[in-house]
PDB file of C-alpha atoms in Angstrom:
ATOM      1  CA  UNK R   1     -12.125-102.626  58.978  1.00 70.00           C
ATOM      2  CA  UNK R   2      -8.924-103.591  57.971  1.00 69.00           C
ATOM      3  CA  UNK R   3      -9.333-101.635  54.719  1.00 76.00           C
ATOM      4  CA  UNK R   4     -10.150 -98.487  56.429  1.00 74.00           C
ATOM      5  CA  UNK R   5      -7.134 -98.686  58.730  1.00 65.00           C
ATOM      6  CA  UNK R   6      -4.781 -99.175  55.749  1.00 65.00           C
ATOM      7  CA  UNK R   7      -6.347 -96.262  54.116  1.00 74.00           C
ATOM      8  CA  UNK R   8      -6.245 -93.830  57.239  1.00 63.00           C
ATOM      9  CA  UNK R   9      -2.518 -94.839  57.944  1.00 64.00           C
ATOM     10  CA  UNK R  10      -1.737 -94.431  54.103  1.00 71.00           C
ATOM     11  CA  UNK R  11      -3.308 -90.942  54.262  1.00 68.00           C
ATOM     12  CA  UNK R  12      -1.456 -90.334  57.189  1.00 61.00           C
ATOM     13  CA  UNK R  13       1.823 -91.053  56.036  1.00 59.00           C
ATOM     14  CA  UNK R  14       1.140 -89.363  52.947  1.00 59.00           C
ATOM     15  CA  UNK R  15       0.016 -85.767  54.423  1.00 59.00           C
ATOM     16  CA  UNK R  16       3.342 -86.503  56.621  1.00 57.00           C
ATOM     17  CA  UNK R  17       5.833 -86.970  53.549  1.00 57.00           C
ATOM     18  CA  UNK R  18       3.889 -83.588  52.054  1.00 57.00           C
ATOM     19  CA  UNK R  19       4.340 -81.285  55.285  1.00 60.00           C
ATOM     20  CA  UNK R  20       7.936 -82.372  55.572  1.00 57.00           C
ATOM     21  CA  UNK R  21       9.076 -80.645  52.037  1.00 59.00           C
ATOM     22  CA  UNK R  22       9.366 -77.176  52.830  1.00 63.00           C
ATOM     23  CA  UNK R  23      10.208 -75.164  49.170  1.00 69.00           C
ATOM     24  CA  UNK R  24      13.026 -72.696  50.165  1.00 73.00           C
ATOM     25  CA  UNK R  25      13.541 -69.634  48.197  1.00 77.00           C
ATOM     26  CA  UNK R  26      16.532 -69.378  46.860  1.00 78.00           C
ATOM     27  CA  UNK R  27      19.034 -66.893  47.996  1.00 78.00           C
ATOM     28  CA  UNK R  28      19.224 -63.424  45.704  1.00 81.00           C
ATOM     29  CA  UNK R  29      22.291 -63.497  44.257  1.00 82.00           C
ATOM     30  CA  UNK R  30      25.445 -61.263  45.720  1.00 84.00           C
ATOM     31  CA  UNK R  31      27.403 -59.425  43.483  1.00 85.00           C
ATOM     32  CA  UNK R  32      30.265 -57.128  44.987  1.00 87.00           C
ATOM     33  CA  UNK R  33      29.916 -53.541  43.090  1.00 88.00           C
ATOM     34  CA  UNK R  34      32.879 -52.958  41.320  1.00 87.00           C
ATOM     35  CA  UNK R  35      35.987 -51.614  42.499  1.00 91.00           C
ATOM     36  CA  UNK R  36      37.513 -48.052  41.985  1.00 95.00           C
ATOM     37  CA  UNK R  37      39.315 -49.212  39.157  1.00 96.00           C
ATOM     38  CA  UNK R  38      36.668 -51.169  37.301  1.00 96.00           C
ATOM     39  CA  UNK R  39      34.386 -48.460  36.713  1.00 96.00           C
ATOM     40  CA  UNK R  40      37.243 -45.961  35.916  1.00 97.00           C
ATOM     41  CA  UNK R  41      38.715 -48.499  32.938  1.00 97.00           C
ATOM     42  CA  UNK R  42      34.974 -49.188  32.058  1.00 97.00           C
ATOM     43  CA  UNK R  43      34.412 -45.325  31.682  1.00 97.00           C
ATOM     44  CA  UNK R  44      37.305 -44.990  30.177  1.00 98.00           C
ATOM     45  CA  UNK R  45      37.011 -47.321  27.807  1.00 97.00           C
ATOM     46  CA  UNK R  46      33.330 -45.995  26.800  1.00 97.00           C
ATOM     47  CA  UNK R  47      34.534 -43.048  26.993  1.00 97.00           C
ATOM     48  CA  UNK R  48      37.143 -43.375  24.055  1.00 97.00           C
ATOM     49  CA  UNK R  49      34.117 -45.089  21.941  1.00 97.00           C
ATOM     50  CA  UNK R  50      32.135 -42.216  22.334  1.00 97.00           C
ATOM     51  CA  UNK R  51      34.683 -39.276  21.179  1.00 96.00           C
ATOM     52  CA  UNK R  52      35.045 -41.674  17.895  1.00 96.00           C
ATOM     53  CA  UNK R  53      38.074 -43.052  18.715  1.00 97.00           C
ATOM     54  CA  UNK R  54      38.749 -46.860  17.236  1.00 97.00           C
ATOM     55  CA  UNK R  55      40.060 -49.061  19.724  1.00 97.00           C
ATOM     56  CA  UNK R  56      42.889 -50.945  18.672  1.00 97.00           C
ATOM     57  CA  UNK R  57      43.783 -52.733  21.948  1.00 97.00           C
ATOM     58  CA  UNK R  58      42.615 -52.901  25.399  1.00 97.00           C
ATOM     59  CA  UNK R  59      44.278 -54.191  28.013  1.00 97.00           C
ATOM     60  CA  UNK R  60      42.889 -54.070  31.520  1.00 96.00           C
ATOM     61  CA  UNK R  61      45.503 -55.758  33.438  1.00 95.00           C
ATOM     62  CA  UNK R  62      47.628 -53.291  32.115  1.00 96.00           C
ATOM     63  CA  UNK R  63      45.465 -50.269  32.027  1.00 96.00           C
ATOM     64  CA  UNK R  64      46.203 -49.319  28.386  1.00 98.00           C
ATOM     65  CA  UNK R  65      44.083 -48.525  25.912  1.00 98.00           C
ATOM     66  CA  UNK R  66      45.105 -47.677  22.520  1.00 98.00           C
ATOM     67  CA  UNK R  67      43.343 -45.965  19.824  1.00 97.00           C
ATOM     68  CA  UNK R  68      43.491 -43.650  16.830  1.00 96.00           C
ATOM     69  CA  UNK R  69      41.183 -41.620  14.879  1.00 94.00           C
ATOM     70  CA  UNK R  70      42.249 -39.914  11.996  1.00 91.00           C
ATOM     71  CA  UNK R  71      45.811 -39.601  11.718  1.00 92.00           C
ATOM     72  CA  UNK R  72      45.715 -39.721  15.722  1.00 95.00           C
ATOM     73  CA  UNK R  73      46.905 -41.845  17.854  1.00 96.00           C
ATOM     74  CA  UNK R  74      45.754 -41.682  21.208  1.00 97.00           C
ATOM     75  CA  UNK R  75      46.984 -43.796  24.279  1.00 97.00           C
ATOM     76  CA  UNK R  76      44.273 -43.976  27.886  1.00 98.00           C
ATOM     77  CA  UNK R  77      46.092 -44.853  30.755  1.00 98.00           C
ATOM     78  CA  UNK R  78      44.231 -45.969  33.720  1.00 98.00           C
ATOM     79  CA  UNK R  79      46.776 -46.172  36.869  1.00 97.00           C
ATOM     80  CA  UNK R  80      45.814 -47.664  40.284  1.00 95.00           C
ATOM     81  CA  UNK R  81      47.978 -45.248  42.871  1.00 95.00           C
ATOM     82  CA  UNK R  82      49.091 -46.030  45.929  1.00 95.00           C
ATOM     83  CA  UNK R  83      46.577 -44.424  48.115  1.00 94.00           C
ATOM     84  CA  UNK R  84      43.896 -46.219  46.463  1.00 91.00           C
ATOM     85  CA  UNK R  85      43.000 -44.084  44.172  1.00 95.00           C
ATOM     86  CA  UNK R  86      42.687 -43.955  40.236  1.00 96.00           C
ATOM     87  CA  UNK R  87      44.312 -41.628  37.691  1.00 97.00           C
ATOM     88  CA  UNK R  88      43.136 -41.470  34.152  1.00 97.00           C
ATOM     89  CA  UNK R  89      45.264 -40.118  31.451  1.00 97.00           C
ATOM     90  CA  UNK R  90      44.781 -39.000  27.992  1.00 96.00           C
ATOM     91  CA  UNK R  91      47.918 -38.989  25.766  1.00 96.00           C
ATOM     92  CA  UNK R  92      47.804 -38.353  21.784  1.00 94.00           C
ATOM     93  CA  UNK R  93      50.363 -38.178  18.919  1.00 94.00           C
ATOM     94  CA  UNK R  94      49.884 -36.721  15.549  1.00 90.00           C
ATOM     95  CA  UNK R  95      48.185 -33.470  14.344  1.00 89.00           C
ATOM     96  CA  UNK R  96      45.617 -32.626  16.361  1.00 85.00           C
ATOM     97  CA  UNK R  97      44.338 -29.964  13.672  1.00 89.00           C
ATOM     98  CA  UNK R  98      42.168 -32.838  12.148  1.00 87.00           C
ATOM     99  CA  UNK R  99      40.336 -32.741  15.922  1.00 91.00           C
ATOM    100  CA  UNK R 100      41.026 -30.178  17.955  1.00 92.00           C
ATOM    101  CA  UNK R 101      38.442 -31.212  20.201  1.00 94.00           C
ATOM    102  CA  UNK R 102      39.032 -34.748  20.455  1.00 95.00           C
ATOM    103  CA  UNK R 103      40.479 -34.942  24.148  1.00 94.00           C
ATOM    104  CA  UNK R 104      37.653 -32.553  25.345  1.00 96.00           C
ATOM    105  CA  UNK R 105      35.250 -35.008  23.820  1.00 96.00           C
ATOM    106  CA  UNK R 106      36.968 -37.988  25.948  1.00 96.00           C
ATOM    107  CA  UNK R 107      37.313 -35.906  29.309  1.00 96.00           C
ATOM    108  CA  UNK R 108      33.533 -35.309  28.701  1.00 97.00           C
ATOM    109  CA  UNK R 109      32.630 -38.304  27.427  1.00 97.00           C
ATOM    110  CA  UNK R 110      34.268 -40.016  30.572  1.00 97.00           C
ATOM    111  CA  UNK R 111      33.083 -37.653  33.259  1.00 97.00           C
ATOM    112  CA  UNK R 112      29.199 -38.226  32.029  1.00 97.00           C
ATOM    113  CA  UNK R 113      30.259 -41.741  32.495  1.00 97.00           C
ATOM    114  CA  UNK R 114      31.419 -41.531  35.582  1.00 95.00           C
ATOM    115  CA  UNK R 115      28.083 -39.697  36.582  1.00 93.00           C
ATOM    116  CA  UNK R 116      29.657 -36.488  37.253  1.00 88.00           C
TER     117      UNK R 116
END
């Protein structure tokens, strides 16, 4: 009898211990989306790599990105303003005869990136 009691109360206990772990999913993890800036510099800076421009230094905190491509040298800035917006700017030095079409393919380049 005393056997059987020991087992019940074991069993008991046992079935208690299970129900009292609950398995908790765990949370999805929160990522703010990026700000204003972020995906302007990231465009930007895609944007440059795909109108074959090699990057020679990017600097985010800054906002400069610097580049040439054959014979050119081109300089991105991306400006916070004070309204909260972002201004992107395209500067280049040398002959643009080698390509003419260079800061078209940037503008467009950067505008698909932005999704417009």
């Amino acid at each position: 009898m005393l056997r059987i009691l020991c087992t019940v109360v074991t069993m008991a206990l046992g079935g208690a211990l299970l129900t009292g772990c609950v398995p908790y999913e765990p949370l999805p993890a929160y990522y703010p989306p990026p700000t204003t800036f972020d995906r302007a510099w990231n465009a930007a800076l895609g944007g440059v790599q795909d109108a074959g421009i090699k990057i020679i230094s990017a600097e985010p905190t800054t906002g400069l990105i610097r580049g040439a491509k054959d014979g050119i040298d081109v300089t991105v800035s991306v400006l916070r303003l004070a309204d909260g917006r972002v201004r992107v700017q395209f500067d280049s030095k040398g002959s643009m005869e080698r390509d003419p079409e260079l800061a078209n393919r940037f503008s467009q380049a950067y505008d698909r990136r932005m999704g417009r």
